[in-house]
Coordinates of C-alpha atoms and ligand atoms in Angstrom, one line a residue:
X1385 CA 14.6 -50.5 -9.4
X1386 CA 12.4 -47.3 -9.1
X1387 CA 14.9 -45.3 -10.1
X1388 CA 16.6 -46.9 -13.2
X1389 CA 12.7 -47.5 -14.2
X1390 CA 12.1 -43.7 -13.8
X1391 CA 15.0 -43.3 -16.1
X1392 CA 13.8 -45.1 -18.8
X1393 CA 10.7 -43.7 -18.6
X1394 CA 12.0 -40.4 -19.1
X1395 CA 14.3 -41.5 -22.2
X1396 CA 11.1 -42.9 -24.2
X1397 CA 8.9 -39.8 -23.0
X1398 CA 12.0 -37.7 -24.7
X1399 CA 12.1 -40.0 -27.7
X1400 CA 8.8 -40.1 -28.1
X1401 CA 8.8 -36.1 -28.4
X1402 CA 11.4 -36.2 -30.6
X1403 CA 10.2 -38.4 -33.2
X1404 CA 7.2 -36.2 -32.8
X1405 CA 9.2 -32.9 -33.1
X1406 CA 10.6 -34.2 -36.1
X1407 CA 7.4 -35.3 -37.8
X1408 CA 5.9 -31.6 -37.3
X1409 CA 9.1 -30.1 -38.8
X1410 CA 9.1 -32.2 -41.5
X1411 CA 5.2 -31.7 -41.9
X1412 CA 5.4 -27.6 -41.6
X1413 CA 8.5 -27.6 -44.1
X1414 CA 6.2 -30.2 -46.9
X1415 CA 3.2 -27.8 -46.3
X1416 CA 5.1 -24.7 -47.0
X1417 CA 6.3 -26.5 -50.4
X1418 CA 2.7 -27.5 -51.2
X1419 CA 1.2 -24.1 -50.4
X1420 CA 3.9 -22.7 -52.4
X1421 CA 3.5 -25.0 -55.5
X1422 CA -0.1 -24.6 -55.5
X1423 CA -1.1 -27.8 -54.5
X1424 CA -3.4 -27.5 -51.8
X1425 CA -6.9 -27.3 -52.7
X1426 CA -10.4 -26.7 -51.4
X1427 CA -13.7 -29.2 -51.2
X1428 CA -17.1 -28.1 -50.8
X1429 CA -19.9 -29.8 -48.4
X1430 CA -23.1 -28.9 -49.1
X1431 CA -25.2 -27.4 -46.4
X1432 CA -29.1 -27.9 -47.1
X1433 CA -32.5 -27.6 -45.8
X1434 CA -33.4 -30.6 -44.1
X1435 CA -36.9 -30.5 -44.8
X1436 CA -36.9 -31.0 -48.8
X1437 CA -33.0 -30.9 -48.8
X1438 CA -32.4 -27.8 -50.8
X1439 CA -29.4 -26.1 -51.0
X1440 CA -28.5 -23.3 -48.6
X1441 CA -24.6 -23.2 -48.9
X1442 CA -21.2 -24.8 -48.7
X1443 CA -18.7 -24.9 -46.6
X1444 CA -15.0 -24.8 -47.7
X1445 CA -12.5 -27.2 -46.9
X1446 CA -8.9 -27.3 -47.3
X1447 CA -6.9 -30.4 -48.3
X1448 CA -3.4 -31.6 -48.8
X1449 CA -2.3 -34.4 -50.5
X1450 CA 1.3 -35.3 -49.6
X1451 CA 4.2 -36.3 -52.4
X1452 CA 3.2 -40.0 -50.8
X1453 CA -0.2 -39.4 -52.2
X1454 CA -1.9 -39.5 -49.1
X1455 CA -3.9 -36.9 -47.3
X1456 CA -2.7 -35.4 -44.2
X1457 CA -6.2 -34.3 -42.7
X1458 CA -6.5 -30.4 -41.9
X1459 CA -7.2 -31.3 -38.0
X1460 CA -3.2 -32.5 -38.4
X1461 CA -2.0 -29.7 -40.8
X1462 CA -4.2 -26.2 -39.5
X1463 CA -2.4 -26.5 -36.1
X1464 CA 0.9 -26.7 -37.3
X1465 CA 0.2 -24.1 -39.6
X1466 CA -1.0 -22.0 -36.8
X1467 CA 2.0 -22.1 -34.9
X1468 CA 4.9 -21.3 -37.7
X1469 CA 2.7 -18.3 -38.8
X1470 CA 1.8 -20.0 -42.0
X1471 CA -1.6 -19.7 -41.5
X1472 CA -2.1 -16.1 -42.0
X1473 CA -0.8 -17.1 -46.1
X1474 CA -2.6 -20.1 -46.2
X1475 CA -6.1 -18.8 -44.6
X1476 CA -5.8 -15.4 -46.8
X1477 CA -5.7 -17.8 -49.8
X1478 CA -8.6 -19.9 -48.8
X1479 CA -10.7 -16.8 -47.9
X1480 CA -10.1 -15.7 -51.8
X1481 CA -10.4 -19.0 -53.8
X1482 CA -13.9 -19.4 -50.9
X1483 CA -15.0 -16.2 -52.0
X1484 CA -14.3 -16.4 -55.6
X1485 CA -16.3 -20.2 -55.6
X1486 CA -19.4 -17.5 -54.6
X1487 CA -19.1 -16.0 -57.7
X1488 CA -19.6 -18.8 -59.7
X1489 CA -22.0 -20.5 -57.4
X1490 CA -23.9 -17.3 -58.0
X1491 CA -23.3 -17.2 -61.8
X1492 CA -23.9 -21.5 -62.1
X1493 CA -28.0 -19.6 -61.2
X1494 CA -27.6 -20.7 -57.6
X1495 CA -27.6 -16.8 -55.9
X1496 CA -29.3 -17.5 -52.5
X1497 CA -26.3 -19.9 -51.2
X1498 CA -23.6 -19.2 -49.3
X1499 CA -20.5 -19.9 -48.4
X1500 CA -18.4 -20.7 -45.4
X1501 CA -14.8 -20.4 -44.6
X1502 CA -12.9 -21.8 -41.2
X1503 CA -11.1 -19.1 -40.0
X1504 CA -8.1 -20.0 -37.5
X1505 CA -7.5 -18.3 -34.0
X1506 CA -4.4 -16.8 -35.4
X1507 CA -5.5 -15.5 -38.9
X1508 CA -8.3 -13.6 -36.5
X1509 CA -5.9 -12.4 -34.4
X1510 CA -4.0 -11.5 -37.2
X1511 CA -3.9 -7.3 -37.3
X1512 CA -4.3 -7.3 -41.3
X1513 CA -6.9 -9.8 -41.2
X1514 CA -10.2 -7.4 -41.9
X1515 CA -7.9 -6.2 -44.4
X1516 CA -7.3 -9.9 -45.9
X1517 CA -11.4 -9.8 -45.5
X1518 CA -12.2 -6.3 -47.6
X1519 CA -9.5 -7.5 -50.1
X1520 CA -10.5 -11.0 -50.7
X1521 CA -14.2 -9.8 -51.5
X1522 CA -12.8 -6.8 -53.7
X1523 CA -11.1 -8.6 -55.7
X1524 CA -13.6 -11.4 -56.6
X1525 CA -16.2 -9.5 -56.7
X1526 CA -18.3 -12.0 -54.2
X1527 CA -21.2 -10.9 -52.2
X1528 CA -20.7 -9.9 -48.6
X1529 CA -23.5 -11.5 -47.4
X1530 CA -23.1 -14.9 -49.5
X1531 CA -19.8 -15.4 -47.1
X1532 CA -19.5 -16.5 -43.9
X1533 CA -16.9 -16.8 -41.4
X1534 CA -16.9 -19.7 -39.5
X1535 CA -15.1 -19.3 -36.0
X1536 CA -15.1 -21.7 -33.0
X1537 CA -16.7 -21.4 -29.9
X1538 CA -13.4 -21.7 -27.7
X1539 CA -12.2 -18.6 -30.5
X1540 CA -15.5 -16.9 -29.4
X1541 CA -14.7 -16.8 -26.1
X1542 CA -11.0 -16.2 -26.1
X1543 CA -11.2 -12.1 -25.5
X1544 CA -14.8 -11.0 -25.1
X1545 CA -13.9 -7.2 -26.4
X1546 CA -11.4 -8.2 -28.8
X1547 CA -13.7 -10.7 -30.5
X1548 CA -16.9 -8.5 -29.7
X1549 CA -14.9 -5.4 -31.6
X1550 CA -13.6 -7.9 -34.6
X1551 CA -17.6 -9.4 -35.2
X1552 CA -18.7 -5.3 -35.7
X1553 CA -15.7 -5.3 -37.9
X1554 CA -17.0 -8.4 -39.9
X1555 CA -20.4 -6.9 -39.5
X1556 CA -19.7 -3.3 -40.8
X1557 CA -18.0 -5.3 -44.0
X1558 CA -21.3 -7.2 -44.3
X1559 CA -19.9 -10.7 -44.0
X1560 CA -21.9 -12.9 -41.6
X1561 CA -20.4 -15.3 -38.9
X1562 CA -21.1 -18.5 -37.4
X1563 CA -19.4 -19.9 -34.4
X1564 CA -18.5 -23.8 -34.9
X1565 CA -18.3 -26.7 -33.1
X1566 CA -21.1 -25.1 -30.9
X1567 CA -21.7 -26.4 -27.6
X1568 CA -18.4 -28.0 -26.8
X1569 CA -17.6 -24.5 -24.8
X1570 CA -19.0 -23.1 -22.3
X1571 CA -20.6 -19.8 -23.4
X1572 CA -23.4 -18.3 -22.0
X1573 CA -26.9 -16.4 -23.2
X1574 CA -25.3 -13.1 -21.9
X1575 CA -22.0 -13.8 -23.2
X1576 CA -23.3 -14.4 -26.4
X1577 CA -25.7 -11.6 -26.7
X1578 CA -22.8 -9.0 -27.2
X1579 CA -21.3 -10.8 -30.4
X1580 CA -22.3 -10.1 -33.9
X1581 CA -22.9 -13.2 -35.0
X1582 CA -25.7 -14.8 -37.4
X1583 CA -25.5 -18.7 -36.5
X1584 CA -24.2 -21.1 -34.2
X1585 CA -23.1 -24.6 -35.5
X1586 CA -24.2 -27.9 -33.4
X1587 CA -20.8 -30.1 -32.8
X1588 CA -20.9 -32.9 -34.8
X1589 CA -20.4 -34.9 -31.5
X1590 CA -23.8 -34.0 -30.5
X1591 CA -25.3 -34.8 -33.3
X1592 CA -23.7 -38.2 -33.6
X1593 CA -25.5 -38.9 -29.9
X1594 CA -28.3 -37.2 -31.1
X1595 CA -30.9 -40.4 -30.7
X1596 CA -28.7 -42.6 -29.0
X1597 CA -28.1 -40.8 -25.3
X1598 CA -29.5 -38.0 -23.4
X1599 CA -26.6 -35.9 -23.9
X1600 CA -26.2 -35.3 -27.3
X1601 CA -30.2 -34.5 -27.0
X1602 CA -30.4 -32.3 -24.7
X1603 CA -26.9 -30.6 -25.6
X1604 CA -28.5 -29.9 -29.6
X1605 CA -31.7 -28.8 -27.6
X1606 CA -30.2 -26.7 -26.0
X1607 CA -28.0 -24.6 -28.9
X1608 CA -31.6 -24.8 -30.8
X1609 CA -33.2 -22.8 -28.1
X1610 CA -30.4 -20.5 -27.9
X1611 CA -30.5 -19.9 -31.5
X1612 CA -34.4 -19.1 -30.9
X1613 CA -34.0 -16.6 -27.9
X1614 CA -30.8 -15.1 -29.6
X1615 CA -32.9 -15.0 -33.0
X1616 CA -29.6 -16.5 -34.5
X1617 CA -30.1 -19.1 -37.1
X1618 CA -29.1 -22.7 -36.5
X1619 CA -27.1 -25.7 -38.4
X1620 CA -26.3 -29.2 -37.2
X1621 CA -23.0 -30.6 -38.9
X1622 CA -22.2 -34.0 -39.2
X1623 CA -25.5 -35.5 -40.2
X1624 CA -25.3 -38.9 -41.8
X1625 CA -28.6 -40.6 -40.4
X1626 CA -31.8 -40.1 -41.8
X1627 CA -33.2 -40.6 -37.8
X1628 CA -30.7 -37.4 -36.5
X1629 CA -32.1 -35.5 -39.4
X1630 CA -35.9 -36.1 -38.3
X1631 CA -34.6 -35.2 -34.7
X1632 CA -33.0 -32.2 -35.9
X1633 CA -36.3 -31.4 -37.6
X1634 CA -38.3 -31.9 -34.4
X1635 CA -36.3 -30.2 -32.1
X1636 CA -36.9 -27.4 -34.8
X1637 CA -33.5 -27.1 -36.6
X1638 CA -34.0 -26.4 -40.0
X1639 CA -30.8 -26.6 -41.5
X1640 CA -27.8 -29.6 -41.7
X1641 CA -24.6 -30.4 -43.0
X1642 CA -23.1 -34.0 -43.4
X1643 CA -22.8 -37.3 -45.4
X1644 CA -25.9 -38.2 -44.8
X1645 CA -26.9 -34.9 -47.8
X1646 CA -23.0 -35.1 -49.4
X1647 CA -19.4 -35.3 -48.5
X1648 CA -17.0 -32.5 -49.1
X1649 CA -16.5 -32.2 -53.0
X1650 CA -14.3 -30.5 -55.3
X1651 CA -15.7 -28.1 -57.2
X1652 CA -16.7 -30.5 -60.4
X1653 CA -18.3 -32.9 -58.4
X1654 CA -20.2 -29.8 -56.2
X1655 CA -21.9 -28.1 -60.0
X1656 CA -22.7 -32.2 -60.8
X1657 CA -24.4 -32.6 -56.9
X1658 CA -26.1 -29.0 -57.6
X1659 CA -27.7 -29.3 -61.0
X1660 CA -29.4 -32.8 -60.1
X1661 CA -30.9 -31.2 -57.2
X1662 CA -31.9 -28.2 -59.7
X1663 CA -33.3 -30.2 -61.9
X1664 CA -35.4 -32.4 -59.2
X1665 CA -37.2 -29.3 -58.0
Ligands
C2E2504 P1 -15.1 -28.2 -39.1 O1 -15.0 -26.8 -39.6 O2 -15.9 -28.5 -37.9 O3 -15.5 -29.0 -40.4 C1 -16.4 -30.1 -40.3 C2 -15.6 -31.4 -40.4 O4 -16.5 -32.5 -40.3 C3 -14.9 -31.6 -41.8 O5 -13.7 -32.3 -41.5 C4 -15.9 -32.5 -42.6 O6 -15.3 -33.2 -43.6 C5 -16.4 -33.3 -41.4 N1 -17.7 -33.9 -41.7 C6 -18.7 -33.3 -42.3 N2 -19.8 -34.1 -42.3 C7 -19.5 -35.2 -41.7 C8 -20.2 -36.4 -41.4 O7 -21.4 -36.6 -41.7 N3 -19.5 -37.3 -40.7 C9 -18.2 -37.2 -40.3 N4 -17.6 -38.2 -39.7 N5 -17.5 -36.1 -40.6 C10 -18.2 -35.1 -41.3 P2 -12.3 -31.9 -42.2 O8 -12.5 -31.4 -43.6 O9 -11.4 -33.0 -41.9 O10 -11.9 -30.7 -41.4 C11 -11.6 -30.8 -40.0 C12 -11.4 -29.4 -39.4 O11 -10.2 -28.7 -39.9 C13 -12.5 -28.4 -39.6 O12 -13.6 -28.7 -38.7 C14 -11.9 -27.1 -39.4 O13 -11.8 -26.9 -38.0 C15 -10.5 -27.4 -39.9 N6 -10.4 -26.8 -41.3 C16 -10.8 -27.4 -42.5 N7 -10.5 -26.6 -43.5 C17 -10.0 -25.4 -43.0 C18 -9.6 -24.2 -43.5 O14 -9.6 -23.9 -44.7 N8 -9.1 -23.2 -42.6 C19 -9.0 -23.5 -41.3 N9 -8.5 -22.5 -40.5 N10 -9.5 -24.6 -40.8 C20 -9.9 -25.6 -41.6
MG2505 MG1 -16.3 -25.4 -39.9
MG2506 MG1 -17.5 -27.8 -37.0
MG2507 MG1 -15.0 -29.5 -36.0

């Protein structure tokens, strides 16, 4: 009967929720232990030139390995962190340890790279968090402009004068700014002309379609051109195909990020990755 069946329905639908409430609460309480015993840590993915594959930068990437050994990935963990508020701990760390890793890029003879560091709706938000930004570069000692802050497009477009205020901010302090995962919002030229930003980041799921459908073309040839008009510069991520990377190239993207140059790394592996392409040029 319709009715019984609607019933039963609604006791796996609440089930369901629960087994999933409990999962996040058992997930927020195990990430608060690991941040607390110091056992989250960050990997580095190169970013390079496409054309002779030089290094430009890195972007930073937080992990968590669980007691069980395995990693719960950060598209899992971030949100969760977002929501009980322990993001604004956990991003002020990684904005630190990101900007210290400058230092010693720097001091490893590499001083023209950067680096890149996700920054989460709520840490923006946060009111301390050009504070957490003056601090972290104070006390390492890492080069304003050899950081950038990575923040999504959907973030971009969230408040245009609160984000249009916090970008001078960033600005003023002499960090630069890229918006992420570009092209899977809907932001306009005109909208975009009033941020202080320095680069816009092509969605990996753009690139992915780059040479197999129109979409992921025309979509990547389109955030190109923006870049251009905008005179912001422009970085694909997700690049594991030599054929995306000529595309790229062609469409007259200079700069990529993916497997295809090196997977995220921790810091060992990064100086090992570095010094072989030092030592090829
Ligand atoms: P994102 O910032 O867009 O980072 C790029 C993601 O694409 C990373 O996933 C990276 O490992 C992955 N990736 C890079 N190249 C390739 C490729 O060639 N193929 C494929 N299949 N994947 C590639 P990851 O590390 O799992 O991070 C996922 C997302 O979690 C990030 O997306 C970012 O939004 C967030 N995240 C990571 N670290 C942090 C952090 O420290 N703070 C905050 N707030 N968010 C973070
Ligand atoms: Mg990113
Ligand atoms: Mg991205
Ligand atoms: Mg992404």
């Amino acid at each position: 009967r319709a009715k019984s069946s609607q019933r039963g329905e609604h006791i796996v639908f609440t089930r369901a929720m629960e087994i999933e409430m409990k999962e996040r609460v058992r997930l927020v309480q195990g990430l608060r232990t690991a941040f607390n015993e110091d056992r989250l840590f960050l990997m580095y993915q190169p970013q390079v030139r496409i054309d002779g594959g030089q290094p430009v930068g890195v972007e930073a990437l937080i992990r968590w390995r669980a007691d069980d050994g395995r990693f719960v990935p950060p598209d899992r963990f971030i949100p969760l962190a977002e929501h009980s508020g322990l993001i604004v701990s956990i991003g002020s760390w990684v904005m630190r340890l990101a900007c210290y890793e400058q230092v010693k890029i720097a001091a490893a003879g590499f001083t023209n790279m950067q680096v890149a560091v996700n920054v989460s709706l709520a840490q923006f938000r946060h009111p301390l968090f050009i504070e957490q930004v003056r601090e972290a570069l104070r006390d390492t000692g890492a080069e304003p402009g050899r950081v950038e802050l990575e923040i999504t497009e959907s973030m971009a477009m969230e408040d245009a004068d609160f984000v249009a205020d916090k970008l001078n901010d960033l600005a003023q302090i002499g960090v630069k700014v890229a918006i992420d995962d570009f092209g899977t919002g809907f932001s306009s030229l005109s909208y975009l002309q009033r941020l202080r930003v320095d680069r816009l980041k092509i969605d990996r799921s753009f690139v992915q379609e780059l040479c197999t459908n129109q979409r992921g073309r025309q979509v990547a040839e389109m955030v190109i051109q923006l870049g251009r008009k905008l005179g912001l510069a422009v970085i694909a991520e997700g690049v594991e195909e030599v054929d995306q990377a000529n595309m790229l190239l062609e469409l007259g993207c200079q700069e990529a990020q993916g497997y295809l140059y090196g997977r995220p790394m921790e810091p060992a592996a990064l100086y090992a990755w570095l010094a072989e392409r030092r030592n090829a040029t």
